C-alpha positions as a Python dict, from the first residue, in 0.01 Angstrom:
ca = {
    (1, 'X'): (0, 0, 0),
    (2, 'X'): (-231, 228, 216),
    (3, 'X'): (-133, 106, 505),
    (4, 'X'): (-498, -53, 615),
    (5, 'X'): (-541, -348, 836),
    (6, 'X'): (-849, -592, 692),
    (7, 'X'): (-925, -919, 910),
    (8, 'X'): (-1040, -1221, 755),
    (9, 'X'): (-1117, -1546, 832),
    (10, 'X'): (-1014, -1695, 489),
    (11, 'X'): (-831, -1490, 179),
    (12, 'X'): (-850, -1591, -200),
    (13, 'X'): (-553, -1522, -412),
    (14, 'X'): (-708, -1577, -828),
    (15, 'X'): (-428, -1347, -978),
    (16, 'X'): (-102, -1559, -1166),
    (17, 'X'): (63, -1717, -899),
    (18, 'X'): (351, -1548, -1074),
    (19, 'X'): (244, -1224, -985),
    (20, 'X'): (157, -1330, -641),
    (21, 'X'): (534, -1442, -581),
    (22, 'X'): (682, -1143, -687),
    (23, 'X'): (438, -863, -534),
    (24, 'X'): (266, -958, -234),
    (25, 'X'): (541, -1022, 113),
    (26, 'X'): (352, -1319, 315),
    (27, 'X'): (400, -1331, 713),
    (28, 'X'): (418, -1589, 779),
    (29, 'X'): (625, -1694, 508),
    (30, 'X'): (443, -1961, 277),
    (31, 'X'): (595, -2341, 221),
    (32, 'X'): (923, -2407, 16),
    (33, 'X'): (735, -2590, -210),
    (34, 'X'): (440, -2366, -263),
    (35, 'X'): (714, -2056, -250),
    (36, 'X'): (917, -2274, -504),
    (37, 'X'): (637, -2373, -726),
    (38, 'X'): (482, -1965, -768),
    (39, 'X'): (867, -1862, -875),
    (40, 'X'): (864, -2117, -1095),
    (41, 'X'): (500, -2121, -1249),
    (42, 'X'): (467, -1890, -1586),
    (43, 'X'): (126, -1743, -1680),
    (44, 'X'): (63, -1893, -2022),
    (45, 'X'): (-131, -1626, -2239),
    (46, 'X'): (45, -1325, -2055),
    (47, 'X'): (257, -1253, -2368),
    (48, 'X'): (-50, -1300, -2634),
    (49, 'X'): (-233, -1011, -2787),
    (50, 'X'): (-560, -1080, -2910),
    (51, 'X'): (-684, -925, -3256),
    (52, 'X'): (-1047, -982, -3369),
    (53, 'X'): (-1170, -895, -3716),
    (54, 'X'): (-1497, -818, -3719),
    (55, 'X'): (-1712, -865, -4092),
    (56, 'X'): (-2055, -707, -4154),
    (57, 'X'): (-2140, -1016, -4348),
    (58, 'X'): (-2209, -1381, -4238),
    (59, 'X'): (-1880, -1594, -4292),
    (60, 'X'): (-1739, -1612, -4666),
    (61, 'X'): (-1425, -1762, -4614),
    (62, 'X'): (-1454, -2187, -4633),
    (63, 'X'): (-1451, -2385, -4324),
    (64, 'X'): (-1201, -2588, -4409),
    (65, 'X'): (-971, -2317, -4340),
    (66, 'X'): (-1157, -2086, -4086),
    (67, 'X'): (-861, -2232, -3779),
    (68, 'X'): (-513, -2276, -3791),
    (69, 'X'): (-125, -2232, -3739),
    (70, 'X'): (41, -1920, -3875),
    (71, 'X'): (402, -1867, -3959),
    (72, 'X'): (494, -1484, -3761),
    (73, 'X'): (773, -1328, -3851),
    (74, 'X'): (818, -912, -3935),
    (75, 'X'): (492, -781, -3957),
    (76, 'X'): (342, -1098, -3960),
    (77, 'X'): (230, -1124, -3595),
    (78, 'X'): (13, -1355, -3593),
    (79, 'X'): (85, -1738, -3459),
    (80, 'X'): (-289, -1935, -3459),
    (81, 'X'): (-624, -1780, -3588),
    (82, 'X'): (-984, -1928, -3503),
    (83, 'X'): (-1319, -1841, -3660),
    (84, 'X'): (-1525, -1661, -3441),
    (85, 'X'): (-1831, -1617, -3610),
    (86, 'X'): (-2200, -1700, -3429),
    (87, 'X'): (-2365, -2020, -3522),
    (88, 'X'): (-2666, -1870, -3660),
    (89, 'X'): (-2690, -1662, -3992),
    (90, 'X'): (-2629, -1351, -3781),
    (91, 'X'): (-2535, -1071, -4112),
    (92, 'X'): (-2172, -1080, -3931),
    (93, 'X'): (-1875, -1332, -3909),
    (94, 'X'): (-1520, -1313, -3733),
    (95, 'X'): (-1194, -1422, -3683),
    (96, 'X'): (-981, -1438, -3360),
    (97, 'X'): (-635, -1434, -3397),
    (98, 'X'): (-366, -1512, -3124),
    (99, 'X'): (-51, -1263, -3191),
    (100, 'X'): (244, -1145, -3067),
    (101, 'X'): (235, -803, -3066),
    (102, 'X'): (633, -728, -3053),
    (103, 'X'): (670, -847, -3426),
    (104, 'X'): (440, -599, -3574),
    (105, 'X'): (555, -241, -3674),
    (106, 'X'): (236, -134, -3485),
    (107, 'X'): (350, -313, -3177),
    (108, 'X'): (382, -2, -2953),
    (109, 'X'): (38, 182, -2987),
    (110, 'X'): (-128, 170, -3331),
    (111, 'X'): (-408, -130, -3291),
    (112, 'X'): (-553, -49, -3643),
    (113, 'X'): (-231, -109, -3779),
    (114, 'X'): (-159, -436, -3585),
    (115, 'X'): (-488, -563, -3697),
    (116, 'X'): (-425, -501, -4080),
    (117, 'X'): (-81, -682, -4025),
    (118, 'X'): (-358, -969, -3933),
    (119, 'X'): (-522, -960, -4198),
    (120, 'X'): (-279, -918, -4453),
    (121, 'X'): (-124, -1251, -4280),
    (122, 'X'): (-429, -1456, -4329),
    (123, 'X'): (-506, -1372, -4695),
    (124, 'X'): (-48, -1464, -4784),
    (125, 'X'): (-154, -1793, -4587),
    (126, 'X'): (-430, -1876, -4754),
    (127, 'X'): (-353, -1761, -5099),
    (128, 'X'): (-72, -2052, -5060),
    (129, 'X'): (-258, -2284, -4875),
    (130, 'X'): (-181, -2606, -5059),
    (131, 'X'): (-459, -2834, -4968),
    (132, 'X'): (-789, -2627, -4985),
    (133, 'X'): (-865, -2367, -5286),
    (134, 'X'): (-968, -1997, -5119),
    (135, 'X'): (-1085, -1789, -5423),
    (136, 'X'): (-921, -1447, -5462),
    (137, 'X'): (-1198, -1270, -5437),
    (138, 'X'): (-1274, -1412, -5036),
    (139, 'X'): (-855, -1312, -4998),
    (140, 'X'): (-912, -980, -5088),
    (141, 'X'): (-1202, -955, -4878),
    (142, 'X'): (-1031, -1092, -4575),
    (143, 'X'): (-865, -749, -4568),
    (144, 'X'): (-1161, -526, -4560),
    (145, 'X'): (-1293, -613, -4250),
    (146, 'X'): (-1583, -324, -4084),
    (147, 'X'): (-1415, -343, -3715),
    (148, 'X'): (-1127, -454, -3502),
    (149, 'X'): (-1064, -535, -3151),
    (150, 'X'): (-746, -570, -2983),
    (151, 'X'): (-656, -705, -2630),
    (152, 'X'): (-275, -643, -2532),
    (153, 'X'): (-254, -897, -2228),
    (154, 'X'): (115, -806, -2193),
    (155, 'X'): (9, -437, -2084),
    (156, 'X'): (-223, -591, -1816),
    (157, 'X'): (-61, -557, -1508),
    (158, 'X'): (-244, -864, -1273),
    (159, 'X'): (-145, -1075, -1617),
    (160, 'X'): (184, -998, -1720),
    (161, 'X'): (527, -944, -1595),
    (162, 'X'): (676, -837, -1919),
    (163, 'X'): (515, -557, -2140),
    (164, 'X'): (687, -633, -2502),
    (165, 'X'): (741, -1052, -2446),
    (166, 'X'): (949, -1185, -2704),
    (167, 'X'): (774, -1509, -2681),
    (168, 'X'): (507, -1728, -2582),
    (169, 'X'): (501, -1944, -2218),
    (170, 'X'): (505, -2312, -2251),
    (171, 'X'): (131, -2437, -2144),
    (172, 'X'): (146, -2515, -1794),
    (173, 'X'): (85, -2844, -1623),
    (174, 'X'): (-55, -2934, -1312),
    (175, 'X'): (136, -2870, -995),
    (176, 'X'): (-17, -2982, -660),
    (177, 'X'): (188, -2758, -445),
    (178, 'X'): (4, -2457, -604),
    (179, 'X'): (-327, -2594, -543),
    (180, 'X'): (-247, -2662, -216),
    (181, 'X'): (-380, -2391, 121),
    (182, 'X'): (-134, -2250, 329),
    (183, 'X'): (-194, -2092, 695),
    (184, 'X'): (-380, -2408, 753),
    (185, 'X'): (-656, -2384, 520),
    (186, 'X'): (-689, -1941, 581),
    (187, 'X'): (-466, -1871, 271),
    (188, 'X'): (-647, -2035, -83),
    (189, 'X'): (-560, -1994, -433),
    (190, 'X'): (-758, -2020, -698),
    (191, 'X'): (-590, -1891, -1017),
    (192, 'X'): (-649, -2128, -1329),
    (193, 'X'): (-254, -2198, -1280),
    (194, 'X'): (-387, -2384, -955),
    (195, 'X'): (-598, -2579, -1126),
    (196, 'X'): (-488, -2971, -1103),
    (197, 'X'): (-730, -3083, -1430),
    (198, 'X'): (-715, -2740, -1688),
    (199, 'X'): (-430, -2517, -1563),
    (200, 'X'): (-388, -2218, -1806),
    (201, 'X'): (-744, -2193, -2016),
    (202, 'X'): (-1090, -2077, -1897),
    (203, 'X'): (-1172, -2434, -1756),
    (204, 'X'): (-884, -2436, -1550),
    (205, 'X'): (-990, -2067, -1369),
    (206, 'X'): (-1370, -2225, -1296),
    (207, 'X'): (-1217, -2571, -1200),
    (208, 'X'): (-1008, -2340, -935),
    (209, 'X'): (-1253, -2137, -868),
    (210, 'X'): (-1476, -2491, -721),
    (211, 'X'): (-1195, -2668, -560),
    (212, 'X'): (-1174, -2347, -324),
    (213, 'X'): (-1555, -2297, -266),
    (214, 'X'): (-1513, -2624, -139),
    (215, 'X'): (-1283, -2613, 78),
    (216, 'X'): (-1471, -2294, 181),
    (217, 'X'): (-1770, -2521, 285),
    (218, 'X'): (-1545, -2702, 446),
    (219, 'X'): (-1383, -2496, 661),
    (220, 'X'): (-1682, -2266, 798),
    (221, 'X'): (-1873, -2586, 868),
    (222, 'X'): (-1619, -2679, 1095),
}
């Protein structure tokens, strides 16, 4: 800390309430139940490292197939893949996978390698996928893809409390006491873990982020 004073009529707290409970020393202390519910609250995509494969060619791979579950294991990191690829006949198609980084030999610093452990998952899955034929020729192409891009959320420090997580965080549900002011309406939160309709995803941070602007209004029209 560096020690400066800031006054404020109202403050805004949008990291992981997580992070909040464990970093930040509030005096006045805050409720038992809003204390309680920030020890207990986990940030759900803190452990997830995201991989995108990137194709200089519109999609090729069927769509019957393009989301999806995925078995990880050892160098198969990978738990769900989506297609990312633009409506329109762009020239370029991708896919967005959702990994855990800790089970891949390139878990430590080599992205390239993590996102050819990807890839290499994909085309095992779908050269086995019972229901839907892939040809081999789209497999083998799965590998070759023109760029990668890799987000390690775990290394984020306002997102993660755990640099190599061994696991994923249960999806959270709603919890009113996190929603909920403290300091009689000065002290807000509006995380997407303090959201009471969407907790977790995008929809959950912009819910948040409207509940407080409103109780914003609010408050300065009073």
């Amino acid at each position: 800390a560096s020690g400066e004073t800031l006054e404020a009529r109202n403050v805004v707290l949008a990291a992981p309430p997580r992070l909040v409970s464990q970093h930040i020393r509030f005096d006045p202390p805050l409720s038992n139940d809003k204390q309680k519910a920030m020890d207990q609250s986990q940030t759900w995509m803190a452990g997830v490292t995201k991989v995108a494969l990137v194709y200089n060619e519109p999609r090729f791979w069927p769509l019957s197939v393009s989301n999806g579950g995925l078995r990880p294991g050892p160098n198969r990191p990978a738990f769900q893949f989506y297609d990312g690829s633009p409506e329109e006949d762009s020239g370029a198609s991708a896919i967005t996978f959702f990994t855990l980084a800790g089970l891949s030999s390139a878990a430590a610093n080599d992205d390239k390698m993590l996102a050819k452990h990807c890839a290499e998952q994909l085309a095992s899955h779908l050269s086995s996928h019972g229901q839907t034929y892939v040809p081999d020729v789209v497999i083998g192409k799965l590998k070759e893809f023109d760029q990668y891009y890799v987000k390690r959320w775990p290394n984020e420090k306002y997102i993660s409390e755990d640099d190599n997580p061994q696991g994923i965080n249960r999806h959270p549900e709603p919890v009113p006491a996190l929603a909920r002011a403290e300091w009689d309406g000065q002290l807000l939160f509006a995380g997407t873990e303090c959201d009471l309709r969407s907790p977790g995803v995008m929809e959950g941070a912009v819910g948040a982020a409207m509940r407080v602007f409103d109780e914003l209004k609010k408050a300065w029209k009073e």
